[in-house]
């Protein structure tokens, strides 16, 4: 970090530290709930998006930051959040993910028990566990570092999220945090963990996340999140294509939940806003937005069996390959091979980012796919920090991002990257295509 005067301006009053912050899903959620955050992010492109959005950021490796630059984190931080990488946990069918889970569980317990960290690191290197998988230990290491650092102390709230396969690790986290033993130094937490479906919180896509929320004893109990929308039937079978449109948007029964939110609803809601980069007029006919999406991924174990979703349904899980999904306005276009693609702002809206969120840098589709859906983040953070659900006014405001000046972006880049000497190795290196020799 650099420019002390600038730091005071941008880092004052920050409460949330977001590890593995990506382009800012949790930080966007925090903003609309009225909390300030700072993120640590390794990927330069995601950092560029964060700077453009006005989100305080340190461009650094999370492990290096903990070991060598821990004192640079504002002392006002009392909430630890993040979603560590989990590639090997997602391996399906081979058992590699399950084996990694059991191995990492043992390391979690060894860390809390107080075994020598150098020995643990060495054992990790020789264990065969993917180094990225081992990063799931980082939130625990950051907590222990805070407890053992004079003038810091334990975080009041911890929020972690990942793919559902990581839920068994959150269970071990919750068990150990509740006990307060070993290096936790008697600091006990109220903790719980769940598998959440994003469409049940108004996100217009089907996606499952494993979430852990822990609150330091004395700061209130942890209650399960209240869903706001109905689940989407993934096994709806060969029903009539129009059936989804026949369902009411809301249930007329008092206190009933809304129907899941569709792609068309989400995109239509922002398509007509002033200066919106989202324009779905190319999909409109007879005063309605109408299209269907063919997934880039196979289903049922058959790579050729590409799933389909109607515009009147939620999107498939938005991944870093979202730009490869094909969008068709009609069966005639499908048969003729005339397809469209979601733009980056449109993919962002399906993730519940504001329509005008300033996606920047390269690999923007990957940034979108890697992010936590901000609307889900609002529900999780609101429950963790305030013990309630976000208000309708807060959720409504979360569709538009405030304008960020170029000066603010440059100041945040100076804080996050400085002279680039402390950024991850070669992360700012620009690789230019080789020129062919002149004939």
Coordinates of C-alpha atoms in Angstrom, one line a residue:
X1 CA 0.0 0.0 0.0
X2 CA 1.1 3.6 -0.5
X3 CA 0.0 7.3 -0.2
X4 CA -0.9 7.6 3.5
X5 CA -3.2 10.5 3.0
X6 CA -5.2 8.6 0.4
X7 CA -5.4 5.5 2.7
X8 CA -7.0 7.5 5.5
X9 CA -9.7 8.7 3.1
X10 CA -10.6 5.4 1.6
X11 CA -9.8 2.9 4.4
X12 CA -11.4 4.8 7.4
X13 CA -14.2 2.8 9.0
X14 CA -13.7 -0.4 7.2
X15 CA -15.3 -3.4 9.0
X16 CA -15.2 -6.3 6.6
X17 CA -12.1 -8.1 5.3
X18 CA -12.9 -10.1 2.2
X19 CA -10.3 -12.8 1.4
X20 CA -10.2 -14.1 -2.2
X21 CA -12.4 -11.1 -3.0
X22 CA -12.8 -11.5 -6.8
X23 CA -14.5 -8.6 -8.5
X24 CA -16.5 -7.9 -5.4
X25 CA -19.7 -9.9 -4.9
X26 CA -19.6 -9.7 -1.1
X27 CA -18.2 -6.2 -1.2
X28 CA -21.1 -5.0 -3.4
X29 CA -23.5 -6.7 -0.9
X30 CA -21.8 -5.0 2.0
X31 CA -22.0 -1.6 0.3
X32 CA -25.8 -1.8 -0.2
X33 CA -26.1 -2.8 3.5
X34 CA -24.1 0.2 4.6
X35 CA -20.9 -1.6 5.6
X36 CA -17.4 -0.7 4.3
X37 CA -15.1 -3.5 3.2
X38 CA -11.6 -4.2 1.9
X39 CA -10.7 -7.1 -0.4
X40 CA -7.5 -9.1 -1.0
X41 CA -7.4 -10.4 -4.5
X42 CA -4.6 -12.1 -6.5
X43 CA -6.0 -11.6 -10.0
X44 CA -5.0 -8.3 -11.6
X45 CA -8.1 -8.2 -13.8
X46 CA -10.5 -8.6 -10.9
X47 CA -8.6 -5.8 -9.1
X48 CA -9.1 -3.5 -12.1
X49 CA -12.8 -4.1 -11.8
X50 CA -12.7 -3.4 -8.1
X51 CA -10.7 -0.2 -8.6
X52 CA -13.2 1.0 -11.2
X53 CA -16.1 0.2 -8.8
X54 CA -14.5 2.2 -6.0
X55 CA -13.9 -0.9 -3.8
X56 CA -10.8 -0.7 -1.5
X57 CA -8.5 -3.6 -2.5
X58 CA -5.0 -5.0 -1.9
X59 CA -3.6 -6.8 -5.0
X60 CA -1.8 -9.5 -3.2
X61 CA -1.6 -13.2 -2.4
X62 CA -3.7 -14.0 0.7
X63 CA -1.1 -16.2 2.3
X64 CA 1.7 -13.6 1.7
X65 CA -0.5 -10.9 3.1
X66 CA -1.1 -12.8 6.3
X67 CA 2.5 -13.7 6.8
X68 CA 4.3 -10.5 5.8
X69 CA 1.8 -7.6 5.6
X70 CA -0.9 -8.4 8.3
X71 CA -0.3 -5.0 9.9
X72 CA -1.6 -3.2 6.8
X73 CA -5.1 -4.4 7.4
X74 CA -7.1 -1.6 9.1
X75 CA -7.5 -2.2 12.8
X76 CA -11.2 -1.4 12.5
X77 CA -11.8 -4.7 10.7
X78 CA -13.9 -7.0 12.9
X79 CA -15.5 -9.2 10.2
X80 CA -13.7 -11.9 8.2
X81 CA -15.3 -13.1 5.0
X82 CA -14.3 -15.0 1.9
X83 CA -14.6 -17.9 -0.4
X84 CA -11.3 -19.7 -0.9
X85 CA -10.6 -21.6 -4.2
X86 CA -11.9 -25.2 -4.2
X87 CA -11.1 -26.7 -7.6
X88 CA -10.4 -30.3 -6.4
X89 CA -13.5 -30.3 -4.2
X90 CA -15.6 -30.0 -7.4
X91 CA -14.1 -33.1 -9.0
X92 CA -17.1 -35.4 -9.6
X93 CA -17.1 -39.2 -9.7
X94 CA -13.4 -39.8 -9.1
X95 CA -13.3 -39.6 -5.4
X96 CA -10.4 -37.1 -5.5
X97 CA -12.6 -34.4 -4.0
X98 CA -13.7 -36.6 -1.1
X99 CA -10.2 -37.7 -0.4
X100 CA -9.0 -34.1 -0.3
X101 CA -11.8 -33.3 2.2
X102 CA -10.7 -35.9 4.7
X103 CA -7.1 -34.7 4.4
X104 CA -7.9 -31.1 4.9
X105 CA -10.1 -31.9 7.9
X106 CA -7.1 -33.3 9.6
X107 CA -5.1 -30.2 8.8
X108 CA -7.8 -27.9 10.2
X109 CA -7.7 -29.8 13.5
X110 CA -3.9 -29.7 13.6
X111 CA -3.9 -25.9 13.1
X112 CA -6.3 -25.3 16.0
X113 CA -4.5 -27.8 18.2
X114 CA -1.3 -25.7 18.0
X115 CA 1.0 -27.9 16.0
X116 CA 4.0 -26.2 14.4
X117 CA 2.8 -24.4 11.3
X118 CA 6.1 -25.0 9.4
X119 CA 5.6 -28.7 9.9
X120 CA 2.0 -28.4 8.8
X121 CA 3.0 -26.5 5.7
X122 CA 5.6 -29.1 4.8
X123 CA 3.1 -31.9 5.3
X124 CA 0.7 -30.1 3.0
X125 CA 3.3 -29.9 0.3
X126 CA 3.9 -33.6 0.4
X127 CA 0.3 -34.6 1.0
X128 CA -0.7 -34.5 -2.7
X129 CA -3.4 -31.9 -1.9
X130 CA -3.8 -29.3 -4.7
X131 CA -2.1 -26.1 -3.4
X132 CA -5.3 -24.2 -4.3
X133 CA -7.4 -26.6 -2.2
X134 CA -5.1 -26.0 0.8
X135 CA -6.2 -22.3 0.7
X136 CA -9.4 -23.4 2.4
X137 CA -7.3 -23.2 5.6
X138 CA -6.5 -19.5 5.1
X139 CA -9.6 -18.1 6.9
X140 CA -8.7 -20.2 9.9
X141 CA -5.1 -19.0 9.7
X142 CA -6.2 -15.4 9.5
X143 CA -8.4 -15.8 12.6
X144 CA -5.6 -17.4 14.6
X145 CA -3.2 -14.7 13.4
X146 CA -5.7 -12.0 14.6
X147 CA -6.1 -13.7 18.0
X148 CA -2.3 -14.0 18.5
X149 CA -1.5 -10.5 17.3
X150 CA -1.2 -7.9 20.0
X151 CA -3.8 -5.1 19.6
X152 CA -6.0 -7.2 17.3
X153 CA -8.1 -10.0 18.9
X154 CA -10.7 -12.3 17.4
X155 CA -13.0 -11.3 14.6
X156 CA -16.6 -10.7 15.8
X157 CA -18.1 -12.3 12.8
X158 CA -16.9 -14.9 10.2
X159 CA -18.7 -15.5 6.9
X160 CA -17.4 -18.2 4.5
X161 CA -18.9 -19.6 1.3
X162 CA -18.0 -22.1 -1.3
X163 CA -19.4 -25.0 -3.5
X164 CA -21.7 -27.5 -1.7
X165 CA -18.9 -30.1 -1.6
X166 CA -17.0 -28.0 1.0
X167 CA -19.9 -28.2 3.5
X168 CA -18.1 -31.0 5.5
X169 CA -15.2 -28.6 6.1
X170 CA -17.5 -25.9 7.3
X171 CA -18.9 -28.4 9.7
X172 CA -15.4 -29.0 11.2
X173 CA -14.9 -25.2 11.3
X174 CA -18.2 -24.8 13.2
X175 CA -17.3 -27.5 15.6
X176 CA -13.9 -26.1 16.4
X177 CA -15.1 -22.5 16.6
X178 CA -17.8 -23.5 19.0
X179 CA -15.3 -25.2 21.3
X180 CA -12.8 -22.4 21.5
X181 CA -10.0 -24.8 22.4
X182 CA -6.3 -24.7 21.5
X183 CA -5.0 -21.7 19.7
X184 CA -8.5 -20.2 19.7
X185 CA -7.6 -19.2 23.3
X186 CA -11.1 -19.7 24.8
X187 CA -12.7 -17.6 22.1
X188 CA -16.0 -19.4 21.3
X189 CA -18.4 -18.8 18.5
X190 CA -22.0 -19.4 17.8
X191 CA -21.7 -21.1 14.4
X192 CA -23.9 -22.8 11.8
X193 CA -23.7 -23.8 8.1
X194 CA -26.1 -24.5 5.3
X195 CA -26.4 -25.4 1.7
X196 CA -28.3 -22.5 0.0
X197 CA -30.1 -22.3 -3.3
X198 CA -29.6 -18.9 -4.9
X199 CA -33.0 -18.8 -6.7
X200 CA -34.6 -19.1 -3.2
X201 CA -33.2 -15.6 -2.5
X202 CA -34.3 -13.9 -5.7
X203 CA -31.2 -14.6 -7.8
X204 CA -32.3 -15.4 -11.4
X205 CA -30.2 -18.5 -11.7
X206 CA -29.9 -21.9 -10.1
X207 CA -26.7 -22.2 -8.1
X208 CA -25.9 -23.9 -4.8
X209 CA -23.5 -22.6 -2.2
X210 CA -22.2 -23.9 1.1
X211 CA -22.2 -21.0 3.7
X212 CA -20.9 -20.8 7.2
X213 CA -21.7 -18.0 9.6
X214 CA -20.1 -17.6 13.0
X215 CA -20.5 -14.9 15.6
X216 CA -18.2 -14.5 18.6
X217 CA -20.0 -15.5 21.8
X218 CA -21.8 -12.5 23.3
X219 CA -22.7 -11.1 19.9
X220 CA -25.9 -13.0 19.4
X221 CA -26.9 -16.4 18.1
X222 CA -26.8 -17.5 14.5
X223 CA -30.2 -18.1 12.9
X224 CA -30.9 -19.8 9.6
X225 CA -31.5 -17.5 6.7
X226 CA -35.1 -17.0 5.6
X227 CA -35.7 -17.8 1.9
X228 CA -37.8 -15.3 0.0
X229 CA -38.6 -17.3 -3.2
X230 CA -39.7 -20.7 -4.2
X231 CA -37.2 -23.3 -5.4
X232 CA -36.9 -24.1 -9.1
X233 CA -37.7 -27.6 -10.2
X234 CA -34.6 -28.9 -11.8
X235 CA -36.3 -32.2 -12.7
X236 CA -39.3 -30.6 -14.3
X237 CA -39.1 -33.2 -17.2
X238 CA -40.7 -32.7 -20.5
X239 CA -43.4 -30.3 -19.6
X240 CA -44.9 -27.9 -22.1
X241 CA -42.6 -25.0 -23.0
X242 CA -45.2 -22.5 -21.9
X243 CA -45.8 -24.0 -18.5
X244 CA -43.3 -21.7 -16.8
X245 CA -45.2 -18.7 -18.0
X246 CA -48.5 -20.0 -16.6
X247 CA -47.2 -19.9 -13.1
X248 CA -48.0 -16.7 -11.1
X249 CA -45.2 -14.4 -10.3
X250 CA -46.3 -14.4 -6.6
X251 CA -48.4 -16.6 -4.5
X252 CA -51.7 -14.9 -3.4
X253 CA -51.6 -16.5 0.0
X254 CA -50.7 -14.1 2.8
X255 CA -47.0 -14.5 3.7
X256 CA -46.3 -16.8 0.7
X257 CA -43.0 -16.7 -1.1
X258 CA -42.5 -15.2 -4.5
X259 CA -41.9 -17.5 -7.5
X260 CA -38.3 -17.8 -8.5
X261 CA -37.1 -14.9 -10.6
X262 CA -36.6 -15.5 -14.3
X263 CA -33.9 -14.3 -16.7
X264 CA -36.4 -12.2 -18.6
X265 CA -37.6 -10.5 -15.4
X266 CA -34.1 -9.6 -14.3
X267 CA -33.0 -8.4 -17.7
X268 CA -36.2 -6.5 -18.5
X269 CA -36.0 -4.7 -15.1
X270 CA -32.8 -2.9 -16.1
X271 CA -33.0 -2.9 -19.9
X272 CA -34.9 0.4 -19.9
X273 CA -32.9 2.2 -17.3
X274 CA -31.0 5.4 -18.2
X275 CA -27.6 4.7 -19.7
X276 CA -28.0 1.0 -19.0
X277 CA -25.6 -1.2 -21.0
X278 CA -28.2 -3.9 -20.9
X279 CA -30.5 -3.9 -23.9
X280 CA -32.6 -6.9 -24.6
X281 CA -34.7 -5.4 -27.4
X282 CA -33.0 -7.9 -29.7
X283 CA -35.0 -10.6 -27.9
X284 CA -38.3 -8.8 -27.8
X285 CA -41.4 -9.8 -29.8
X286 CA -45.0 -9.1 -29.1
X287 CA -44.0 -6.9 -26.2
X288 CA -42.3 -9.7 -24.3
X289 CA -38.7 -10.8 -24.0
X290 CA -38.5 -14.3 -25.3
X291 CA -35.5 -16.5 -25.9
X292 CA -34.0 -19.8 -24.8
X293 CA -30.5 -20.7 -23.7
X294 CA -28.6 -23.8 -24.7
X295 CA -25.9 -24.6 -22.1
X296 CA -22.2 -25.0 -22.8
X297 CA -22.2 -28.1 -20.6
X298 CA -23.6 -31.5 -21.1
X299 CA -26.1 -33.1 -18.7
X300 CA -26.9 -36.6 -17.4
X301 CA -23.3 -37.7 -18.1
X302 CA -23.7 -37.0 -21.8
X303 CA -21.5 -34.1 -23.1
X304 CA -23.7 -33.8 -26.2
X305 CA -26.9 -33.5 -24.2
X306 CA -26.9 -29.8 -23.7
X307 CA -29.6 -28.5 -21.3
X308 CA -32.0 -25.7 -22.2
X309 CA -33.6 -23.0 -20.2
X310 CA -36.5 -20.7 -21.3
X311 CA -36.2 -16.9 -20.7
X312 CA -39.2 -17.4 -18.4
X313 CA -37.0 -19.6 -16.1
X314 CA -33.9 -18.9 -14.0
X315 CA -30.5 -19.1 -15.8
X316 CA -28.2 -22.1 -15.5
X317 CA -25.4 -21.5 -12.9
X318 CA -23.4 -18.6 -14.3
X319 CA -19.8 -19.8 -14.7
X320 CA -16.7 -18.4 -16.2
X321 CA -17.8 -20.0 -19.5
X322 CA -21.1 -18.1 -19.5
X323 CA -20.2 -16.4 -22.8
X324 CA -20.2 -19.9 -24.4
X325 CA -23.8 -20.5 -23.7
X326 CA -25.9 -20.0 -26.9
X327 CA -29.0 -17.8 -26.9
X328 CA -31.7 -18.3 -29.5
X329 CA -34.7 -16.2 -30.1
X330 CA -36.7 -18.9 -31.8
X331 CA -36.7 -22.6 -32.9
X332 CA -36.2 -21.3 -36.5
X333 CA -33.0 -19.5 -35.4
X334 CA -31.9 -22.7 -33.6
X335 CA -32.4 -24.8 -36.7
X336 CA -30.6 -22.3 -38.8
X337 CA -27.7 -22.0 -36.4
X338 CA -28.3 -18.3 -35.7
X339 CA -27.3 -17.8 -32.1
X340 CA -26.6 -14.9 -29.8
X341 CA -24.6 -14.6 -26.6
X342 CA -25.1 -12.8 -23.3
X343 CA -23.0 -9.7 -22.9
X344 CA -20.9 -9.2 -19.8
X345 CA -23.3 -6.7 -18.3
X346 CA -26.2 -9.2 -18.9
X347 CA -24.3 -12.1 -17.4
X348 CA -23.5 -9.7 -14.4
X349 CA -27.2 -9.0 -14.0
X350 CA -28.0 -12.7 -13.9
X351 CA -25.5 -12.8 -11.0
X352 CA -27.4 -9.8 -9.5
X353 CA -24.6 -7.3 -10.0
X354 CA -25.9 -3.8 -10.7
X355 CA -26.6 -3.3 -14.4
X356 CA -24.0 -0.6 -14.7
X357 CA -21.3 -2.3 -12.7
X358 CA -17.9 -1.3 -14.3
X359 CA -16.5 -4.6 -15.4
X360 CA -12.8 -4.0 -16.3
X361 CA -9.6 -5.7 -17.2
X362 CA -9.5 -9.0 -19.2
X363 CA -11.2 -12.4 -18.6
X364 CA -14.4 -10.6 -17.6
X365 CA -16.6 -13.6 -18.1
X366 CA -14.4 -15.5 -15.7
X367 CA -14.7 -12.7 -13.2
X368 CA -18.5 -12.8 -13.5
X369 CA -18.7 -16.5 -13.0
X370 CA -16.3 -16.6 -10.1
X371 CA -18.2 -14.0 -8.1
X372 CA -20.6 -14.5 -5.2
X373 CA -24.1 -13.3 -6.3
X374 CA -24.4 -10.0 -4.5
X375 CA -28.1 -10.5 -3.7
X376 CA -27.3 -13.8 -1.9
X377 CA -24.4 -12.0 -0.2
X378 CA -26.8 -9.3 1.1
X379 CA -29.0 -12.0 2.7
X380 CA -26.0 -13.7 4.3
X381 CA -24.2 -10.6 5.5
X382 CA -27.4 -9.0 6.8
X383 CA -28.2 -12.2 8.8
X384 CA -24.6 -12.4 10.1
X385 CA -24.1 -8.8 11.0
X386 CA -27.5 -7.6 11.9
X387 CA -29.5 -10.7 12.6
X388 CA -32.2 -9.9 10.1
X389 CA -32.9 -9.9 6.3
X390 CA -32.2 -7.1 4.0
X391 CA -35.0 -4.7 3.5
X392 CA -37.0 -4.4 0.3
X393 CA -35.6 -0.9 -0.1
X394 CA -32.0 -2.1 0.2
X395 CA -32.6 -4.9 -2.3
X396 CA -34.3 -2.5 -4.7
X397 CA -31.4 0.0 -4.5
X398 CA -28.9 -2.8 -5.4
X399 CA -29.7 -2.7 -9.1
X400 CA -27.7 0.5 -9.8
X401 CA -24.1 1.2 -8.9
X402 CA -23.0 4.7 -7.9
X403 CA -20.7 6.6 -10.3
X404 CA -17.0 6.4 -9.4
X405 CA -14.7 9.1 -10.4
X406 CA -11.4 8.4 -12.3
X407 CA -9.6 10.1 -9.4
X408 CA -11.0 7.6 -6.9
X409 CA -10.1 4.7 -9.2
X410 CA -6.5 5.9 -9.5
X411 CA -6.3 6.5 -5.7
X412 CA -7.5 2.9 -5.1
X413 CA -5.1 1.5 -7.6
X414 CA -2.3 3.3 -5.8
X415 CA -3.4 1.8 -2.5
X416 CA -3.8 -1.7 -4.0
X417 CA -0.8 -1.9 -6.4
X418 CA 1.5 1.0 -5.4
X419 CA 4.6 0.7 -7.5
X420 CA 3.6 -2.9 -8.3
X421 CA 6.7 -4.2 -6.5
X422 CA 4.6 -6.0 -3.9
X423 CA 2.0 -7.4 -6.2
X424 CA 2.0 -11.1 -7.1
X425 CA 5.0 -12.0 -9.3
X426 CA 4.6 -11.0 -13.0
X427 CA 0.9 -10.2 -12.4
X428 CA 1.3 -6.9 -14.2
X429 CA 3.4 -8.3 -17.1
X430 CA 1.7 -7.7 -20.4
X431 CA 2.3 -10.4 -22.9
X432 CA 2.1 -9.0 -26.5
X433 CA 1.7 -11.2 -29.6
X434 CA 4.9 -11.9 -31.4
X435 CA 5.3 -10.0 -34.7
X436 CA 6.0 -12.0 -37.8
X437 CA 9.3 -11.1 -39.5
X438 CA 9.0 -8.8 -42.4
X439 CA 9.1 -10.7 -45.8

